[in-house]
PDB file of C-alpha atoms in Angstrom:
ATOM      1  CA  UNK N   1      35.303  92.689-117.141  1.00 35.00           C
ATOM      2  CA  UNK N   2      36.352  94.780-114.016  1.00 35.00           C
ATOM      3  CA  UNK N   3      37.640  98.166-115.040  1.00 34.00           C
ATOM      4  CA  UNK N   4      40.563  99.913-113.463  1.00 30.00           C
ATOM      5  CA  UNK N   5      39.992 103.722-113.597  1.00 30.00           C
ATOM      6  CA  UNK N   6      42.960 106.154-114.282  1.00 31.00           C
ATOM      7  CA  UNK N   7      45.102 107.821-117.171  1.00 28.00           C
ATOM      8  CA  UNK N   8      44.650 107.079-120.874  1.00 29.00           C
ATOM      9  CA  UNK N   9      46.560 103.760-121.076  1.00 30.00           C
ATOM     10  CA  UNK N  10      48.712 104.646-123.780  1.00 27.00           C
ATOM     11  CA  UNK N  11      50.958 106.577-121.029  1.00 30.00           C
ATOM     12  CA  UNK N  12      52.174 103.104-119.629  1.00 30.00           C
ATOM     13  CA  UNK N  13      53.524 102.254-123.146  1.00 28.00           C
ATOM     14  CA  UNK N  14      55.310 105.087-123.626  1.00 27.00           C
ATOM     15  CA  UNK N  15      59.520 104.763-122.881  1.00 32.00           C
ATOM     16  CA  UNK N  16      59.328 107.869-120.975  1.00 35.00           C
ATOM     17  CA  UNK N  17      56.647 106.560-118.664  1.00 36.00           C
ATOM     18  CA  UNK N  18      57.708 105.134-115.407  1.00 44.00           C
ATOM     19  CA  UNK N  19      55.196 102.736-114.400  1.00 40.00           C
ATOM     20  CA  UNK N  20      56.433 102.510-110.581  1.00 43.00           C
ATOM     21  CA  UNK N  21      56.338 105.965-110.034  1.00 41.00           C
ATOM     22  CA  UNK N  22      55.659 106.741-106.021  1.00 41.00           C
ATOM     23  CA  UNK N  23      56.208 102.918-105.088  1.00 44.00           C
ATOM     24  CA  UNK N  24      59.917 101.926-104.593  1.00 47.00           C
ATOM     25  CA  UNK N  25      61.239  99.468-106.132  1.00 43.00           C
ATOM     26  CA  UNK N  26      61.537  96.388-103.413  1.00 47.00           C
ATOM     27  CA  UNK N  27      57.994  97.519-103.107  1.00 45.00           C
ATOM     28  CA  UNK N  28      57.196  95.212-106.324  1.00 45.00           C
ATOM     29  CA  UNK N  29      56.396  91.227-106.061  1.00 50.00           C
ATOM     30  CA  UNK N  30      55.618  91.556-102.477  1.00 51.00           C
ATOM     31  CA  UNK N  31      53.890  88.568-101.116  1.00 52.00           C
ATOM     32  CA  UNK N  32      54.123  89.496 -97.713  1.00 57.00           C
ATOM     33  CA  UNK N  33      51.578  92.433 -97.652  1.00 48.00           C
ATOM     34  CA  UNK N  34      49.017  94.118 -99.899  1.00 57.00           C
ATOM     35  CA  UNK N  35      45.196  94.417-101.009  1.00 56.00           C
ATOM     36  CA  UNK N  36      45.705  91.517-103.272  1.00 67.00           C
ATOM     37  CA  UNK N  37      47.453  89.638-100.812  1.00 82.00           C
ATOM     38  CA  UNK N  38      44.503  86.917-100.417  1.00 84.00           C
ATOM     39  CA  UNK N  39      43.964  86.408-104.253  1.00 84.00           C
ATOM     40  CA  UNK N  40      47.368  85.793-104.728  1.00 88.00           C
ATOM     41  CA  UNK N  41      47.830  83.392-102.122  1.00 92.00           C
ATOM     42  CA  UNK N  42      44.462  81.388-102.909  1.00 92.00           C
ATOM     43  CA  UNK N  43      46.415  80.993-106.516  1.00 92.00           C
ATOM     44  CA  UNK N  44      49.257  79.655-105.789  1.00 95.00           C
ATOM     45  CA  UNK N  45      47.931  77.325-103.142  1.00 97.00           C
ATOM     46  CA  UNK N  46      45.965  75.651-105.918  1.00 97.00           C
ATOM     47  CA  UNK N  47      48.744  76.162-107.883  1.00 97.00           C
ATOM     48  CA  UNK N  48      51.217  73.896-105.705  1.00 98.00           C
ATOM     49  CA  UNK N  49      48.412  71.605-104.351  1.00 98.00           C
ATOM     50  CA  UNK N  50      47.670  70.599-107.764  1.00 98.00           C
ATOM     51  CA  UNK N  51      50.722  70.894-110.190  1.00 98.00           C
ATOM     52  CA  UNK N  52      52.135  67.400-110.058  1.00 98.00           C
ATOM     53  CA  UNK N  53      54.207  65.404-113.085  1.00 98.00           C
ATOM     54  CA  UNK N  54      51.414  63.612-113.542  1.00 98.00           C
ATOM     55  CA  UNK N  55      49.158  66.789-114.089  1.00 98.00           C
ATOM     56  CA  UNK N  56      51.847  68.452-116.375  1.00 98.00           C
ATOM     57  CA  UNK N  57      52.403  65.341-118.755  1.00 98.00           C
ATOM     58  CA  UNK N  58      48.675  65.010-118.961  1.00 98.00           C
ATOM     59  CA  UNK N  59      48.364  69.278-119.965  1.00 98.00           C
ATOM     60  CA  UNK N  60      51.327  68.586-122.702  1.00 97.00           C
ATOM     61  CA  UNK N  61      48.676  66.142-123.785  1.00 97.00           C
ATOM     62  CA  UNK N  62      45.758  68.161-124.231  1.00 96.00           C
ATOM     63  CA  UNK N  63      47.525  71.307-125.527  1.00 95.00           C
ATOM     64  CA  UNK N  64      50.230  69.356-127.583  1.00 94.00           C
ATOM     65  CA  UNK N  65      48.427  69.227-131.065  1.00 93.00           C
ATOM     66  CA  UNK N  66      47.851  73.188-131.122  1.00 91.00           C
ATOM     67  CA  UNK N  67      44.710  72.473-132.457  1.00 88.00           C
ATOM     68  CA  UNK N  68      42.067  74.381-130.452  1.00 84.00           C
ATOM     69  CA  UNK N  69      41.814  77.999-131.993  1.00 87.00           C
ATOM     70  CA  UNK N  70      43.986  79.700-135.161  1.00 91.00           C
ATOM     71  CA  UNK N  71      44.122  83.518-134.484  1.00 91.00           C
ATOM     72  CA  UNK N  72      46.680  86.344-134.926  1.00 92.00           C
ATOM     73  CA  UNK N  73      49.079  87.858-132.503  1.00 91.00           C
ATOM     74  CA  UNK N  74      47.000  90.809-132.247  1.00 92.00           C
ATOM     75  CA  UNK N  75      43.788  88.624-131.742  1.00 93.00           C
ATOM     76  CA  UNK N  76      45.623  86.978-128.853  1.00 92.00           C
ATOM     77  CA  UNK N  77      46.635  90.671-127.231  1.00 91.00           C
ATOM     78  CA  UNK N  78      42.984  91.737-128.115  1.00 90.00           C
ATOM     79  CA  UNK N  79      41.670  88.347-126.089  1.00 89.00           C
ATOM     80  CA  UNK N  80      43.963  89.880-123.364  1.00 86.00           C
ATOM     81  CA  UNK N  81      41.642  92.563-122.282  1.00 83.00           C
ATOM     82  CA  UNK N  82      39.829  90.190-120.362  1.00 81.00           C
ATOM     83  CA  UNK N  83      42.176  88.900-118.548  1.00 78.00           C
ATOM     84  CA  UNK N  84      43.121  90.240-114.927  1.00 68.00           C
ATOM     85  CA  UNK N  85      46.108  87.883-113.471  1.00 62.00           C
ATOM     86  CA  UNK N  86      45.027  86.698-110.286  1.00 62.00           C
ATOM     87  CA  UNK N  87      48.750  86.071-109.362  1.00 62.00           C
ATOM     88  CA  UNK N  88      50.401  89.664-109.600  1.00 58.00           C
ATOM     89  CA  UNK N  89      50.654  91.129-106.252  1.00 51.00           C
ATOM     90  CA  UNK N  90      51.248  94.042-108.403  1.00 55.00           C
ATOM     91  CA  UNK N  91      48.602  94.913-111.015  1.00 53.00           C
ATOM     92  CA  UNK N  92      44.915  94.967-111.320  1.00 58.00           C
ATOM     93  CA  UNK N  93      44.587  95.767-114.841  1.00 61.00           C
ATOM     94  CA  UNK N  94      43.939  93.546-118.088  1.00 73.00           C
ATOM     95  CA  UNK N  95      46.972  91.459-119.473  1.00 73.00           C
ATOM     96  CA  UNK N  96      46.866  93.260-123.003  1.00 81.00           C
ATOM     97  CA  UNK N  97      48.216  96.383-121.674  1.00 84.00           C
ATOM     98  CA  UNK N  98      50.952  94.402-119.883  1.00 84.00           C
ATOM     99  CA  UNK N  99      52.167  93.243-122.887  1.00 88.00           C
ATOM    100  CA  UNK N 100      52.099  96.298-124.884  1.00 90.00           C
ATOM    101  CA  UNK N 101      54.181  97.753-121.554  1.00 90.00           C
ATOM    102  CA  UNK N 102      57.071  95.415-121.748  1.00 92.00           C
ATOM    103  CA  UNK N 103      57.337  95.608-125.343  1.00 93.00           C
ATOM    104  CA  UNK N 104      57.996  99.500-124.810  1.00 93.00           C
ATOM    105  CA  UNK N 105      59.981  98.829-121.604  1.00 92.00           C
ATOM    106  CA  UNK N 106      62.001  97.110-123.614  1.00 94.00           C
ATOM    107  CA  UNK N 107      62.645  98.837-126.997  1.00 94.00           C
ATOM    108  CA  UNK N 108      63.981 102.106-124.705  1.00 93.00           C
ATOM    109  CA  UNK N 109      66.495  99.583-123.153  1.00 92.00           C
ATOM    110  CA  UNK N 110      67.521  98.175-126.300  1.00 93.00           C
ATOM    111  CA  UNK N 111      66.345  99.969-129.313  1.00 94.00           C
ATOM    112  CA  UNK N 112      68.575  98.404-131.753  1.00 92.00           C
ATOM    113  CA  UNK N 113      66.753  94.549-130.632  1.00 92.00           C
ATOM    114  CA  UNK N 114      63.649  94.679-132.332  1.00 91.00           C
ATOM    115  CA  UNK N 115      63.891  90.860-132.011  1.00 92.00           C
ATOM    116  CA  UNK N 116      63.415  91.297-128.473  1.00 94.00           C
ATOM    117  CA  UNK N 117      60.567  94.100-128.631  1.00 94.00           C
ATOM    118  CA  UNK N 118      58.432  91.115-130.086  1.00 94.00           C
ATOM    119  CA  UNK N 119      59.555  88.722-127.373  1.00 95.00           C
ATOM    120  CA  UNK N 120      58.222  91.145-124.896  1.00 94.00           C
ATOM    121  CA  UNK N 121      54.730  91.218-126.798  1.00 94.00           C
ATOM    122  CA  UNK N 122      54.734  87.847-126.376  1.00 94.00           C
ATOM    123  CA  UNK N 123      55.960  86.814-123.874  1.00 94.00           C
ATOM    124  CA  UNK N 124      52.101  86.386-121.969  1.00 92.00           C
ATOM    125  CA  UNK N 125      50.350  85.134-125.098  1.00 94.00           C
ATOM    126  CA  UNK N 126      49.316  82.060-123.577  1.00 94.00           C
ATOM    127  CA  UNK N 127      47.479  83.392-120.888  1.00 92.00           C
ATOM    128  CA  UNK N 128      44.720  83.316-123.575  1.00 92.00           C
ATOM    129  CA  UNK N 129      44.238  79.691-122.066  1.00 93.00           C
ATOM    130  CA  UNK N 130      42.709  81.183-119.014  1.00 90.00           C
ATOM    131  CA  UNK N 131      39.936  82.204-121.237  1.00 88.00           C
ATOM    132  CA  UNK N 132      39.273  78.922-123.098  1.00 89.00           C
ATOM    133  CA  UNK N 133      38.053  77.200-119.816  1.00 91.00           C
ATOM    134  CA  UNK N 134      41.313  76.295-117.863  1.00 95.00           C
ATOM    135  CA  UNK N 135      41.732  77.562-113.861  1.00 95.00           C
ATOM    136  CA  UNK N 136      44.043  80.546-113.883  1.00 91.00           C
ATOM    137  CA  UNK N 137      46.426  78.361-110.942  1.00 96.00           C
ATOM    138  CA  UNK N 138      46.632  76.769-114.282  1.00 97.00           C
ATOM    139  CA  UNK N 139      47.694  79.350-116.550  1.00 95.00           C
ATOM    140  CA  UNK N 140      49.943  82.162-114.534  1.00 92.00           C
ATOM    141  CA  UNK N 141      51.647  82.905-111.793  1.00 93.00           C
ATOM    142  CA  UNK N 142      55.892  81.799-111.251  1.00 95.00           C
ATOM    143  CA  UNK N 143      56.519  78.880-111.997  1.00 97.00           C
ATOM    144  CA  UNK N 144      59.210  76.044-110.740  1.00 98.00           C
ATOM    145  CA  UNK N 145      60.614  72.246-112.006  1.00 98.00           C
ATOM    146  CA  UNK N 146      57.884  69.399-111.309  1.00 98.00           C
ATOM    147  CA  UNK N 147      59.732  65.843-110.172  1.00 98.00           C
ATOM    148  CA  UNK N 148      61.682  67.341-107.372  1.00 98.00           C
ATOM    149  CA  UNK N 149      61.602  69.032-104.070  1.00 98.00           C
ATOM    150  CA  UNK N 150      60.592  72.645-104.262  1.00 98.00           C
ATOM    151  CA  UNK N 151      63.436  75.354-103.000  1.00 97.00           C
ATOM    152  CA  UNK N 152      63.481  77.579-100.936  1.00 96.00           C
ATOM    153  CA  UNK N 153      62.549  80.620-102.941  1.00 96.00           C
ATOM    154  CA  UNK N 154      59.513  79.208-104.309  1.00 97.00           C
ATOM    155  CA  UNK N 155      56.664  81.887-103.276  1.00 94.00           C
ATOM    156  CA  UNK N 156      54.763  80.447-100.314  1.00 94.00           C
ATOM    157  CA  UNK N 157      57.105  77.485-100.907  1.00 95.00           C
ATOM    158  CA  UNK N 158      56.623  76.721 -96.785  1.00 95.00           C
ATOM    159  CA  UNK N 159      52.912  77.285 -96.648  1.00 96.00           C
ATOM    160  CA  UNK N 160      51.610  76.072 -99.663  1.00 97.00           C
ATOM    161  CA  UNK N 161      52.572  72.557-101.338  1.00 98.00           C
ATOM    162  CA  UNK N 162      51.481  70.663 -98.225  1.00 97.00           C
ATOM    163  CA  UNK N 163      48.932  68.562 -99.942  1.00 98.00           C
ATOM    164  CA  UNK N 164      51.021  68.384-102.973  1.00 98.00           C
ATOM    165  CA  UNK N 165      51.058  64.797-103.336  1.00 98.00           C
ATOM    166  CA  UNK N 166      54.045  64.307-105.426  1.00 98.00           C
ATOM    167  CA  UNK N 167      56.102  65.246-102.101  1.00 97.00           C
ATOM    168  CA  UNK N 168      55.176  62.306-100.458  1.00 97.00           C
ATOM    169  CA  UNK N 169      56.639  60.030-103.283  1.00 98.00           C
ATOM    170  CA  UNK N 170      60.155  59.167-102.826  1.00 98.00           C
ATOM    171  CA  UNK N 171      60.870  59.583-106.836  1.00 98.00           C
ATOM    172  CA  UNK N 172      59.951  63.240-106.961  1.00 98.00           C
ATOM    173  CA  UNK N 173      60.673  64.140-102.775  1.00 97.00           C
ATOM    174  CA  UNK N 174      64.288  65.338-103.105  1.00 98.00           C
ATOM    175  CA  UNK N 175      66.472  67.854-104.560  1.00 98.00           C
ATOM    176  CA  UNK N 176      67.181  66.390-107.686  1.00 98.00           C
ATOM    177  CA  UNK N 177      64.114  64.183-108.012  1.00 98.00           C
ATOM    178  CA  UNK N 178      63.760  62.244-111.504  1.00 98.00           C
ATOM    179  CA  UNK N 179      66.053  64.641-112.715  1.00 98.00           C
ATOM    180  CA  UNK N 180      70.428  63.832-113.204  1.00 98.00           C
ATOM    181  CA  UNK N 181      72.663  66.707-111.566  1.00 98.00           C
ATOM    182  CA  UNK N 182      73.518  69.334-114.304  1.00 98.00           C
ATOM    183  CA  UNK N 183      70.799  67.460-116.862  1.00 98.00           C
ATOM    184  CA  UNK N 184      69.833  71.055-118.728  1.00 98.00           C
ATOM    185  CA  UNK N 185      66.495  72.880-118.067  1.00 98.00           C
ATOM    186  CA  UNK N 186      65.544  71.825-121.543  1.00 97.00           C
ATOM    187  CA  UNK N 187      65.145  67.578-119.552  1.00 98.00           C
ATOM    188  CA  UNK N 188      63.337  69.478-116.852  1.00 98.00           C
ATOM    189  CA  UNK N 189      59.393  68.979-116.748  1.00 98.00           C
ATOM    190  CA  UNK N 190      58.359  72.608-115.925  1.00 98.00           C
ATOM    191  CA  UNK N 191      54.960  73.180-114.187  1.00 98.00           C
ATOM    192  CA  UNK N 192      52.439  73.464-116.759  1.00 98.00           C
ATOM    193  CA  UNK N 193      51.107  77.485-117.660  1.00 97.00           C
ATOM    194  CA  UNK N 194      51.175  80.273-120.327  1.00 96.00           C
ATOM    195  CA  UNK N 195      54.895  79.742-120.117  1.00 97.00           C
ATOM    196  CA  UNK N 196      55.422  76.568-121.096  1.00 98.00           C
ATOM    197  CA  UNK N 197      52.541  76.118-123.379  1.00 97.00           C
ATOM    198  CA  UNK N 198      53.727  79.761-125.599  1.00 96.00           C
ATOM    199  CA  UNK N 199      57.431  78.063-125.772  1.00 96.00           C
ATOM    200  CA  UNK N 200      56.265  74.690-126.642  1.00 96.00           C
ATOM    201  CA  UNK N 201      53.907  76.381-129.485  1.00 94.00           C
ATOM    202  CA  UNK N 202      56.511  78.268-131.004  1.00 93.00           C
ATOM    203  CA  UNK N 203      58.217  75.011-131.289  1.00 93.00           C
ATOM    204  CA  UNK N 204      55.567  73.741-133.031  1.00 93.00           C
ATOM    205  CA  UNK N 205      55.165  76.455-135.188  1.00 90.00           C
ATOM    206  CA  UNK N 206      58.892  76.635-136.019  1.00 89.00           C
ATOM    207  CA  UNK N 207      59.134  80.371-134.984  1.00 87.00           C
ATOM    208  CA  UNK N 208      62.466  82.087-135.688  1.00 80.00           C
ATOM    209  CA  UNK N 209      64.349  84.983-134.971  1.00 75.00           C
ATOM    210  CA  UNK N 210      68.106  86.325-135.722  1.00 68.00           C
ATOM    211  CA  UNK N 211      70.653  85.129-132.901  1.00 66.00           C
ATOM    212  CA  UNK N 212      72.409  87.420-130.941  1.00 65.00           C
ATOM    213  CA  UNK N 213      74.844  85.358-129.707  1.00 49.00           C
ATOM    214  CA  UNK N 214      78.631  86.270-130.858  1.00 44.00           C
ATOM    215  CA  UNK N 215      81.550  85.348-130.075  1.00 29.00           C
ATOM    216  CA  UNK N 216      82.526  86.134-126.646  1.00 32.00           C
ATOM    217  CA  UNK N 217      79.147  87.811-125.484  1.00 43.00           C
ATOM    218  CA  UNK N 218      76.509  85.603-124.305  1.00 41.00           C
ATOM    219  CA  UNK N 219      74.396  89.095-122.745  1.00 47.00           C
ATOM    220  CA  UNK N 220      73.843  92.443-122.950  1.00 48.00           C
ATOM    221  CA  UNK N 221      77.306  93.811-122.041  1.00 47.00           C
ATOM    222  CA  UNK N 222      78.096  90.453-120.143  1.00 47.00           C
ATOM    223  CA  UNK N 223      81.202  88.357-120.930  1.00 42.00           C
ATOM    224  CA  UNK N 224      80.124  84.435-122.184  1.00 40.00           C
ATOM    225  CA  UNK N 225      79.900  81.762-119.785  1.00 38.00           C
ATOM    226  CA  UNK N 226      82.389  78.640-120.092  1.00 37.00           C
ATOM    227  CA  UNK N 227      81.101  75.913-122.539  1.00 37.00           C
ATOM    228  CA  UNK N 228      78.935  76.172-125.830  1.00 39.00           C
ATOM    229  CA  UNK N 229      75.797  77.116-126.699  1.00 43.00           C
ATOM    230  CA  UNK N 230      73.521  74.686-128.625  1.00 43.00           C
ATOM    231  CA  UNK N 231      70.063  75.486-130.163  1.00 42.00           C
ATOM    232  CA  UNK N 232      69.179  72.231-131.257  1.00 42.00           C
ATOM    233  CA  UNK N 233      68.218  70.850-128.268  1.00 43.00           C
ATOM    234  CA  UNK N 234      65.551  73.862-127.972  1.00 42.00           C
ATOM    235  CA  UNK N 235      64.066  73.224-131.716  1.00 44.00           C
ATOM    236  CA  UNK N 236      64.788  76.126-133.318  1.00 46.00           C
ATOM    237  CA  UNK N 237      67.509  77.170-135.617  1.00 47.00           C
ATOM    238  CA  UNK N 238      68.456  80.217-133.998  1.00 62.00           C
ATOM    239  CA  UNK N 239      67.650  82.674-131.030  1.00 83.00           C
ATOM    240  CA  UNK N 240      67.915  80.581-128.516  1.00 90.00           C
ATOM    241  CA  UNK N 241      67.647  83.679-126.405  1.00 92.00           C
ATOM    242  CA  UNK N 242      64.012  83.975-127.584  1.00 93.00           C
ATOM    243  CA  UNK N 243      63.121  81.075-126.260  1.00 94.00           C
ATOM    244  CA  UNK N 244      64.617  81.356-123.335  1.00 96.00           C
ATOM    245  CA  UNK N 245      63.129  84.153-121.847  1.00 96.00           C
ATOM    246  CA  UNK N 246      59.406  82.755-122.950  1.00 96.00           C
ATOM    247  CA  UNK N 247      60.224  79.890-121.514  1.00 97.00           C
ATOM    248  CA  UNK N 248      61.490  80.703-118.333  1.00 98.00           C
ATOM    249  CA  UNK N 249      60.220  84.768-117.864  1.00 96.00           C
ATOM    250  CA  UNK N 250      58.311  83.271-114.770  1.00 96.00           C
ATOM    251  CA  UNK N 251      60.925  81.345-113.234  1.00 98.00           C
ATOM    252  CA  UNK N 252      62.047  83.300-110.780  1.00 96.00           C
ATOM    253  CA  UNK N 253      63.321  81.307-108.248  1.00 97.00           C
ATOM    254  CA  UNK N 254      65.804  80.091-110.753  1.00 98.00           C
ATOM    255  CA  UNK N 255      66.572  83.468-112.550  1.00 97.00           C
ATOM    256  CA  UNK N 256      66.190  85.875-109.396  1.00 96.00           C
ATOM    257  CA  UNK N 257      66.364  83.244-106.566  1.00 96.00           C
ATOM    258  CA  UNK N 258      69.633  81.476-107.519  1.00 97.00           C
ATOM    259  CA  UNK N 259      67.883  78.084-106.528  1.00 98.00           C
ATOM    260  CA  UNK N 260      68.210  75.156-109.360  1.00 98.00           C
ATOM    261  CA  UNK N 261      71.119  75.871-109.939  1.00 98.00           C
ATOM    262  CA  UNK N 262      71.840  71.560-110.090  1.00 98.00           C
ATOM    263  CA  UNK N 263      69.729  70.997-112.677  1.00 98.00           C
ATOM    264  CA  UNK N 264      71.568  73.414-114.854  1.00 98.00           C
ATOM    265  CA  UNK N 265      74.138  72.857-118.236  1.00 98.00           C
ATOM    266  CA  UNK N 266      76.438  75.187-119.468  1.00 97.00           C
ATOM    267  CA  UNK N 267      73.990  76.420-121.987  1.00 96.00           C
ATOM    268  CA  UNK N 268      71.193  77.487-119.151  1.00 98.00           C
ATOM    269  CA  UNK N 269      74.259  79.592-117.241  1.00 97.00           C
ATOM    270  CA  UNK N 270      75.364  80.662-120.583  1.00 96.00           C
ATOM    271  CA  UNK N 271      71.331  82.279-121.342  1.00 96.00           C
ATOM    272  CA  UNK N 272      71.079  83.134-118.265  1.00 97.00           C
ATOM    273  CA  UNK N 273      72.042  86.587-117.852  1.00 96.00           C
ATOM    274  CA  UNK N 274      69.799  86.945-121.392  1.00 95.00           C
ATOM    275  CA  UNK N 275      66.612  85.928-119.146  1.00 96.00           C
ATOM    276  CA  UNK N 276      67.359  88.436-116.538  1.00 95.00           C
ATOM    277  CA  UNK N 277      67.842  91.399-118.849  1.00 95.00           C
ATOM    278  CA  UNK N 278      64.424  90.625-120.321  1.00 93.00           C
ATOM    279  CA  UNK N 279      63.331  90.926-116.396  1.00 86.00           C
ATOM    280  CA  UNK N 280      64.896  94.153-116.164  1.00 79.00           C
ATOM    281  CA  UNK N 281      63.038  95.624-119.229  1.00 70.00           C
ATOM    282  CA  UNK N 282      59.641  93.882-117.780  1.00 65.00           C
ATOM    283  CA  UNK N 283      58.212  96.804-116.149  1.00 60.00           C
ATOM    284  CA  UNK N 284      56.426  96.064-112.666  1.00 53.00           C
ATOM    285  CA  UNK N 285      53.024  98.056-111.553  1.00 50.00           C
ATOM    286  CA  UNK N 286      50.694  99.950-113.491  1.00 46.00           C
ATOM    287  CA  UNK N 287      49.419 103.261-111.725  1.00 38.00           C
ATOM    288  CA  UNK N 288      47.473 105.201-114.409  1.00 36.00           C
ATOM    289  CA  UNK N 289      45.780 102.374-116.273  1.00 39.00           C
ATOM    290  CA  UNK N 290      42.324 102.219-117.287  1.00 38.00           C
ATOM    291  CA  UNK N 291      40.839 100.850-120.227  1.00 38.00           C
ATOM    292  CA  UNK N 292      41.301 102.850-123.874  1.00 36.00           C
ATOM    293  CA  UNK N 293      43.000 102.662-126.993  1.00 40.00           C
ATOM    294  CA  UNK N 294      46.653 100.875-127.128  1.00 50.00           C
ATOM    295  CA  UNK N 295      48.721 103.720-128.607  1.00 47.00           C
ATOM    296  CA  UNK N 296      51.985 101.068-129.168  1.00 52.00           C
ATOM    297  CA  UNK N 297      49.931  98.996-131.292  1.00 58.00           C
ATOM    298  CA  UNK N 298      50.555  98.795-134.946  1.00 54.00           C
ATOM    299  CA  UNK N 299      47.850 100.727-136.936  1.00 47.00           C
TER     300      UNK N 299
END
């Protein structure tokens, strides 16, 4: 595995550590510019050439029964370490110190959430499905709705799905697609990666966590959308925040872009702002890593 010289690791997981010291901050998630530039964009071009709903419904397939590999959560960071996510303009540095980065990122934000510590230890678990054989176009990178017409803030959305052939079929071609205006995200076929497979195995798994949502507060701080919030469409008794931001961490065009916005219920708007506080707390860059011992892991 390629090695990324620096600082003892530990520093990045650290609260006090700022892990985009000496870049600015519109200098993250640029796809316009950088060393990494042509990795990234070799990615996602494979990514949007080949992510069709016929590809996706075939993955849910393979991956449905959960059956390939039992292992612990700290087995899965541990796997981790050989990862190096060819889609982060950002980061050349294994995936396990990621996640131990976010986790800390966001326990100084919200100490009294441990709830949401663990979501940000998760939150890149299945990325362990890069290392059990499938392409990594496959695995990471942001993600967007299969069945309709990809918007505009789509990375590489005008350069890259050219050869996608679900464009040229008149079912999936438009802006709604096989989808019904205002369906819910949770009827929405999702392009298949660590995303999507970690929410659909805590499904399967039955994982749980307390809800935070209370009356009148759907966010940190944020007043509650109009409308309800269900959790049993999401199959899971509570925390529907949880699976949320698994689920949809890598949607950005939805979450930072503002695009989807028609596929949307009341419950997406409603998590919403619950999604982009977890993006907040997910720290970007990661000057000073090398390889070394994870101080922010239990003992």
């Amino acid at each position: 595995m390629k090695e990324v010289a620096g600082l003892d690791p530990s520093l990045v997981y650290r609260p006090e550590a700022d892990p985009g010291a000496g870049k600015d901050k519109d200098g993250f998630r640029n796809y316009a510019s950088g060393p990494l530039l042509d990795r990234v964009f070799a990615t996602y071009k494979l990514m949007h050439t080949h992510q069709t709903v016929d590809f996706v419904r075939r993955k849910h397939a393979q991956f449905g029964g959960f059956s390939y590999k039992k292992m612990t959560v700290m087995e899965a960071v541990s796997m981790l370490d050989e990862l190096v996510d060819e889609s982060d303009p950002d980061v050349d540095f294994p995936n396990s110190f990621h996640a131990f980065q976010t986790a800390e990122g966001i326990r100084k934000a919200h100490p009294d959430k441990d709830w949401f510590h663990l979501v940000g230890l998760l939150h890149d678990l299945g990325k362990v499905l890069a290392l059990f054989g499938e392409p990594q176009w496959a695995v990471v990178g942001d993600t967007f709705p299969v069945g309709c017409r990809p918007q505009a803030s789509v990375v590489f959305c005008d350069s890259t799905f050219q050869d996608n052939p679900d464009l040229r079929d008149p079912r999936y071609s438009t802006e709604l697609g096989m989808y019904q205006p205002h369906c819910g995200l949770d009827k929405v076929l999702m392009s298949w990666g660590h995303d999507e497979y970690m929410y659909q195995m805590m499904k399967f798994n039955q994982f749980s966590l307390p809800s935070e949502v209370g009356v009148g507060r759907v966010g940190p701080g944020r007043p509650a959308a109009q409308g309800s919030v269900s959790v049993r469409a999401w199959g899971c008794c509570c925390c529907p925040q949880a699976f949320y931001m698994i689920r949809f961490h890598s949607f950005y065009p939805w979450h930072t872009g503002g695009d989807y916005r028609q596929l949307c219920s009341q419950q997406d708007l409603a998590m919403l702002p619950w999604v982009q506080e977890f993006k907040y707390g997910h720290p970007r860059g990661g000057a000073g890593v090398a390889q070394g011992d994870k101080a922010a892991s239990p003992s």
